[in-house]
Structure formats: structure tokens, C-alpha cells
PDB file of C-alpha atoms in Angstrom:
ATOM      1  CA  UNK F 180      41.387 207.089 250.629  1.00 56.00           C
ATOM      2  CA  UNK F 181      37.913 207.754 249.735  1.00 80.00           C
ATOM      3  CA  UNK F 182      36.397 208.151 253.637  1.00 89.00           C
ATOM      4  CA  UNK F 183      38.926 211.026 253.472  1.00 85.00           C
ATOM      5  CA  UNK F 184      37.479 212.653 250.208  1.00 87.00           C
ATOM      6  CA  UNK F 185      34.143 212.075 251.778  1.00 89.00           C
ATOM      7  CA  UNK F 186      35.067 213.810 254.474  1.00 88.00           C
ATOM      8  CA  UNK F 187      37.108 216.812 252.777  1.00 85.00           C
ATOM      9  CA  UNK F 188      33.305 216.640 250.960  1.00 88.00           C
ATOM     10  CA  UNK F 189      31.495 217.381 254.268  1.00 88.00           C
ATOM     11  CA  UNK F 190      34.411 219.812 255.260  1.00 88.00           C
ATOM     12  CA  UNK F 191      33.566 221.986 251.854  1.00 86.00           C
ATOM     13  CA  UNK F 192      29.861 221.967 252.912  1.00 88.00           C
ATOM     14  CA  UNK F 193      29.814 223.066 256.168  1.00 87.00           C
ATOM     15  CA  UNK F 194      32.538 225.824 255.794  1.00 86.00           C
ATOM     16  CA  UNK F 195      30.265 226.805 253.025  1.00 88.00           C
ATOM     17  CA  UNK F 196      27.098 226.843 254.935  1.00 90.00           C
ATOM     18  CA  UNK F 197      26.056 230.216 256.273  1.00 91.00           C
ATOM     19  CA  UNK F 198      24.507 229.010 259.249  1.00 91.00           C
ATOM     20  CA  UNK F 199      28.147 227.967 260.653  1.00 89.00           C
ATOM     21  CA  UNK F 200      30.008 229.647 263.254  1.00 91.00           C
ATOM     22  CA  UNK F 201      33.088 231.158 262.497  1.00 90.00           C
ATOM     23  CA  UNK F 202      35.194 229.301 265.176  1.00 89.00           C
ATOM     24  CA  UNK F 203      32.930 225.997 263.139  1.00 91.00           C
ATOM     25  CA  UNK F 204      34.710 227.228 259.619  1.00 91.00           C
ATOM     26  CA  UNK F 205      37.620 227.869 260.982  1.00 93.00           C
ATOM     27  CA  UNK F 206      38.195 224.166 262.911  1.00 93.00           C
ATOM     28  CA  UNK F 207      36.755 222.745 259.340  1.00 93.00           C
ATOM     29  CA  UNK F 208      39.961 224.902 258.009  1.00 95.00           C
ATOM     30  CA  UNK F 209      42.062 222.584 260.529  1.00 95.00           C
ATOM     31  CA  UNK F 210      40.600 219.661 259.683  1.00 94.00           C
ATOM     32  CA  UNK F 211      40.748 220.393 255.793  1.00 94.00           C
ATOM     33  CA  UNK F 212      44.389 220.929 256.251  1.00 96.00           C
ATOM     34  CA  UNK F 213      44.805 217.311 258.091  1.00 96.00           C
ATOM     35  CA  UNK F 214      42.811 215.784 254.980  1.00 94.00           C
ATOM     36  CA  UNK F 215      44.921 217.352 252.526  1.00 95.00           C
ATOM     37  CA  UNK F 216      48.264 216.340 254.467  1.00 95.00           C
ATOM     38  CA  UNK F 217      47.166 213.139 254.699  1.00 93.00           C
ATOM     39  CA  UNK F 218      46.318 212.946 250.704  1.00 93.00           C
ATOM     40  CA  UNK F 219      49.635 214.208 250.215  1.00 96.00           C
ATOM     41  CA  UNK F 220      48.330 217.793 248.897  1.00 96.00           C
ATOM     42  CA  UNK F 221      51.039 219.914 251.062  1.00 98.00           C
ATOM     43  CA  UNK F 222      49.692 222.667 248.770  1.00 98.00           C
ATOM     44  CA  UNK F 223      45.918 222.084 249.468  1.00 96.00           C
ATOM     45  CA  UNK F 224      47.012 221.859 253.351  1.00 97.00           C
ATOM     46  CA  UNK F 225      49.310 224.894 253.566  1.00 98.00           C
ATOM     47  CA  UNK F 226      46.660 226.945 252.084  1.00 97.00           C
ATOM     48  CA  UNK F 227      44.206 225.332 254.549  1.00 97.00           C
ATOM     49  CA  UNK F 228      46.512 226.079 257.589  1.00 97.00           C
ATOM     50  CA  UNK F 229      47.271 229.441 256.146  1.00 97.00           C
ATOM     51  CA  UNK F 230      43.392 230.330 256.179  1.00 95.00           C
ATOM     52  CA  UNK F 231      42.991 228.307 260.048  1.00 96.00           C
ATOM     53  CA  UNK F 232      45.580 230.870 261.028  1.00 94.00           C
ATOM     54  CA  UNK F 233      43.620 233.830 259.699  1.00 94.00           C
ATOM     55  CA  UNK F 234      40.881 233.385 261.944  1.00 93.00           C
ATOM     56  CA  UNK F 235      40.792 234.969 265.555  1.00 92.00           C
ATOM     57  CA  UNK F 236      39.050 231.765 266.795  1.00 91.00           C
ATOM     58  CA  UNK F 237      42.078 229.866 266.730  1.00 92.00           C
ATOM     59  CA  UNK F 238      44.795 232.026 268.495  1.00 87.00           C
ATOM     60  CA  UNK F 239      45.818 229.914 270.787  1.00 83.00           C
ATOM     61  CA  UNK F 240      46.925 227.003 268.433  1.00 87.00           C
ATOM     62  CA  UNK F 241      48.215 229.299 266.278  1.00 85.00           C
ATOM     63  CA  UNK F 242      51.922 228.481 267.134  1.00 84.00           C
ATOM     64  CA  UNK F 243      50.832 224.881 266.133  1.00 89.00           C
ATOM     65  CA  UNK F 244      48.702 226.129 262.960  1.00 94.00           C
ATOM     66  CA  UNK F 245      52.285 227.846 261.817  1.00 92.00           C
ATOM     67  CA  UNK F 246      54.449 224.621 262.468  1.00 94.00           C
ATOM     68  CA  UNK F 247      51.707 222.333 260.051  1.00 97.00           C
ATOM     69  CA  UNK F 248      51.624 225.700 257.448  1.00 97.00           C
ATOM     70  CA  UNK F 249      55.422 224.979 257.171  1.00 97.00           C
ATOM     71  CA  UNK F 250      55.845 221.406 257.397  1.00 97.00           C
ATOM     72  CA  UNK F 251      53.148 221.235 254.452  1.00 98.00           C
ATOM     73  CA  UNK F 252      54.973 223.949 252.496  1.00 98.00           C
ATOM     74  CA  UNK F 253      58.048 222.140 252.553  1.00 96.00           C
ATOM     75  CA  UNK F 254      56.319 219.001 251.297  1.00 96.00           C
ATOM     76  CA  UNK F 255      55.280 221.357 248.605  1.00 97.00           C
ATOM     77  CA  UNK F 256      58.380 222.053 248.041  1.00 96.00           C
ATOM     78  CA  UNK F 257      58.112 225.799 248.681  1.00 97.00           C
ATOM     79  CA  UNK F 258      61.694 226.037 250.938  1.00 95.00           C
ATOM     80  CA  UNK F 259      61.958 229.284 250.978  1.00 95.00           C
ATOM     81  CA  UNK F 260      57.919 230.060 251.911  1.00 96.00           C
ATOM     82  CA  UNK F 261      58.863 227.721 254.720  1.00 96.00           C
ATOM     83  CA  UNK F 262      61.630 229.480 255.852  1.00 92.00           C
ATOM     84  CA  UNK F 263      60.019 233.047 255.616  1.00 92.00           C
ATOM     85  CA  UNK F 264      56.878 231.396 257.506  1.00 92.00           C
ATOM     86  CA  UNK F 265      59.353 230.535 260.080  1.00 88.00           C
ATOM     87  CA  UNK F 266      61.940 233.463 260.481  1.00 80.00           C
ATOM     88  CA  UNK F 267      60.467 235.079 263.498  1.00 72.00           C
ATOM     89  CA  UNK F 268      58.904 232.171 264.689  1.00 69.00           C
ATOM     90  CA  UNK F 269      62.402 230.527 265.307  1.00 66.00           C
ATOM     91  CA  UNK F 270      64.324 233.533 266.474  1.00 63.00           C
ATOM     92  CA  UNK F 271      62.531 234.626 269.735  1.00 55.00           C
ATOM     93  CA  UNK F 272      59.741 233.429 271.982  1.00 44.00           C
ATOM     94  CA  UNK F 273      58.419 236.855 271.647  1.00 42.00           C
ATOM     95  CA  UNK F 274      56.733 236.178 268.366  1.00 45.00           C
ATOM     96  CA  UNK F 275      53.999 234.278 270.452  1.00 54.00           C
ATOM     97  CA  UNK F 276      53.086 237.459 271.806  1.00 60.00           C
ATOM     98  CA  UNK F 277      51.352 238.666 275.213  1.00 63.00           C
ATOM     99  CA  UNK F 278      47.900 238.070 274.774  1.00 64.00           C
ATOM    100  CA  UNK F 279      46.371 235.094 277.567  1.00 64.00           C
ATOM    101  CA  UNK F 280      46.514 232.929 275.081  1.00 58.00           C
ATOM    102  CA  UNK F 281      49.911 233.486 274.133  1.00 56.00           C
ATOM    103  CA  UNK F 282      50.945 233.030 277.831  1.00 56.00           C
ATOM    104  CA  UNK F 283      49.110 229.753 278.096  1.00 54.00           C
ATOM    105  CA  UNK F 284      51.363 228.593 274.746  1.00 50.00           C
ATOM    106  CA  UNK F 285      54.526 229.246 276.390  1.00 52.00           C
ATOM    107  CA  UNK F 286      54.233 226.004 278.341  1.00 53.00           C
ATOM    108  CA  UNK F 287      54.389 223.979 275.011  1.00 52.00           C
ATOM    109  CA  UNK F 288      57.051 226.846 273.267  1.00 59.00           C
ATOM    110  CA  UNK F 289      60.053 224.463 273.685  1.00 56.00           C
ATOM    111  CA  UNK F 290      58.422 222.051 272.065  1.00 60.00           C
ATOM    112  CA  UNK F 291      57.114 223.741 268.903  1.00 81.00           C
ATOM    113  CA  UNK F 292      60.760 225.662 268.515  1.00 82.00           C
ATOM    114  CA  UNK F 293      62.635 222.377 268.241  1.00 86.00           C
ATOM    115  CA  UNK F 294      59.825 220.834 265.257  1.00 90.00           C
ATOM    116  CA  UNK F 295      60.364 224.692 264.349  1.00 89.00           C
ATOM    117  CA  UNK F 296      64.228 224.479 263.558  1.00 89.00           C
ATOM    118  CA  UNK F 297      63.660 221.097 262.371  1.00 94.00           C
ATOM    119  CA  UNK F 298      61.653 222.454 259.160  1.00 95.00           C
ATOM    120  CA  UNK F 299      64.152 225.098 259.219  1.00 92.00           C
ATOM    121  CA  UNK F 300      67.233 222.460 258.922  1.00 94.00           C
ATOM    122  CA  UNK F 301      65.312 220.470 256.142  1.00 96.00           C
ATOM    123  CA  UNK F 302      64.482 223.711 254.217  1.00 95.00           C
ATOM    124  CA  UNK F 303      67.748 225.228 254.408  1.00 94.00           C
ATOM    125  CA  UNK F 304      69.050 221.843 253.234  1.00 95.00           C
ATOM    126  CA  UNK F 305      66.558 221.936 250.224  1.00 95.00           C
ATOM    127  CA  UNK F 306      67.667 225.275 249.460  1.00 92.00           C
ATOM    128  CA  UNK F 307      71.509 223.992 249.024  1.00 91.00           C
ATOM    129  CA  UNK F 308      72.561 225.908 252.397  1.00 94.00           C
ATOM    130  CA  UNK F 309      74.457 223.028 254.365  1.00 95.00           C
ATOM    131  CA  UNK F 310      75.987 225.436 256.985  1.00 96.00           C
ATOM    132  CA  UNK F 311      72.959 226.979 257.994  1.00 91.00           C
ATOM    133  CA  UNK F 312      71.077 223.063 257.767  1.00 95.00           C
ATOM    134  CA  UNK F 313      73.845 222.160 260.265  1.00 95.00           C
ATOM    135  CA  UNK F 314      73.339 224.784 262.608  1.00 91.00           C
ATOM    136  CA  UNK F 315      69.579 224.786 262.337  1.00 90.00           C
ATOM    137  CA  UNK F 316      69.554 220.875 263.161  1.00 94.00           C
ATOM    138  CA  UNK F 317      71.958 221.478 265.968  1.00 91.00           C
ATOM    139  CA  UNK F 318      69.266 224.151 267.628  1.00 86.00           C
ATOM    140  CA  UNK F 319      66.871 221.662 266.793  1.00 90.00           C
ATOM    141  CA  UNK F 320      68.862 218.808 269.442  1.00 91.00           C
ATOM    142  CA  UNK F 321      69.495 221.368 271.806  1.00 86.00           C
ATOM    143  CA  UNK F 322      65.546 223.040 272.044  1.00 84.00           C
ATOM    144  CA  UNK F 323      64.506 219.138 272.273  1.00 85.00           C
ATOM    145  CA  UNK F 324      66.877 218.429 274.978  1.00 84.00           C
ATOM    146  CA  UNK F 325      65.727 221.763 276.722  1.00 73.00           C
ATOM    147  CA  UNK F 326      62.057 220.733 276.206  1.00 63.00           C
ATOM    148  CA  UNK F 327      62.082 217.305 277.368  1.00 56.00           C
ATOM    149  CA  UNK F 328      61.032 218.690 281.201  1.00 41.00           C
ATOM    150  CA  UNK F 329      57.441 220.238 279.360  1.00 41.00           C
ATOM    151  CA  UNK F 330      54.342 218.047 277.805  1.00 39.00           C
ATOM    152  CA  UNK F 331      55.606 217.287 274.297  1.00 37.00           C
TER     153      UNK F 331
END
């Protein structure tokens, strides 16, 4: 526990630093978020995921920087965050846009839109919505059984 407050220390110090790049702040942003997951502080991460995302440096994880935003919102407890977070995300591919990096995500979309309906199914069911849990965990088998031919 403490080599991971140490290193949430050195995280604070150089996104604080001047002399750091942005793509440098923004991958201590990442890392921040894994500390703070790891501690249990889904708040602390989401926010840290949430400010990863902001940065223009990480585009093309940003499918991946959305899944952890959720998953850490719903450990917050923040359902319905999770679910707003997630709305487009889950309902076409075309939310990862057309930008290069976009198009080199598409390989790994299956992947992220079955952990995607996952959170979904486990918000909804937080939120006392069992029908829409159901359906969400059903997308959830069938994008994993579509994705197992990519890398996951």
C-alpha cells in the first residue's frame, strides 16, 4: 500500500512540474487513475481517467480511457454517470470516430463493446432496472462471442 502512495506522490510531482510534456502529464493522468483503482478510490480514478481522456495525446486509447472512467464510476457508485459515460459508446461503433487513430481502434472495438455492456448490465442492475440488466448482459455474451476471432 504505501509503494503505491509513493508513487501517486511522484505522479503529483511530475504532472505538476512545468518542464513536463503534455503527452508526460497526461500518461501520469493514466497512471494516477491505476493508483487510485488499485487503492480503491473509484472517485479519485474516474476523475483521473476523466482528465487522461481530455488530453489529445491519448486519442487512441481513448476507447480504453472511457471503459476504466466507467468501471471506476460504478465502483463509486455513480450508476447513472456510468451509464451516461457509456450511452453512445455502446450503441454504435461510430462513436470511435474516423480519425487514424480511430481506425487503428476498430481492431480491438469488439472487445471494448462487450466490457462496455458489461458496466452497462451491472449499472442498470444498480439502478433497479432488471430488464434492461438482462438485455445489456445478453449483448455483453454475444459481443464476446463475436470478439473472440480479434486480440482481446
Amino acid at each position: 500500500r504505501d509503494e503505491y502512495e509513493v508513487a501517486a506522490q511522484h505522479l503529483a510531482v511530475l504532472m505538476s512540474n512545468p518542464a513536463s510534456s503534455s503527452h508526460d502529464r497526461a500518461g501520469a493522468e493514466v497512471l494516477l487513475g491505476l493508483v487510485y483503482e488499485h487503492q480503491r478510490d473509484f472517485a479519485s480514478a474516474a476523475a483521473a481517467f476523466e482528465r487522461a481522456r481530455a488530453s489529445s495525446e491519448l486519442a487512441g486509447i481513448d476507447a480504453w480511457l472511457k471503459i476504466k472512467q466507467a468501471r471506476a464510476l460504478l465502483g463509486a457508485k455513480e450508476s447513472k454517470a456510468a451509464l451516461e459515460l457509456l450511452a453512445d459508446f455502446v450503441a454504435s461503433e461510430a462513436s470511435l470516430g474516423s480519425t487514424d487513430a480511430a481506425v487503428a481502434a476498430r481492431s480491438n472495438w469488439k472487445a471494448w463493446r462487450a466490457e462496455a455492456w458489461l458496466i452497462v448490465g451491472d449499472a442498470r442492475s444498480r439502478s433497479s432496472d432488471p430488464k434492461g440488466a438482462i438485455a445489456a448482459y445478453e449483448a455483453h455474451v454475444e459481443a464476446s462471442k463475436s470478439g473472440k476471432s480479434g486480440s482481446s
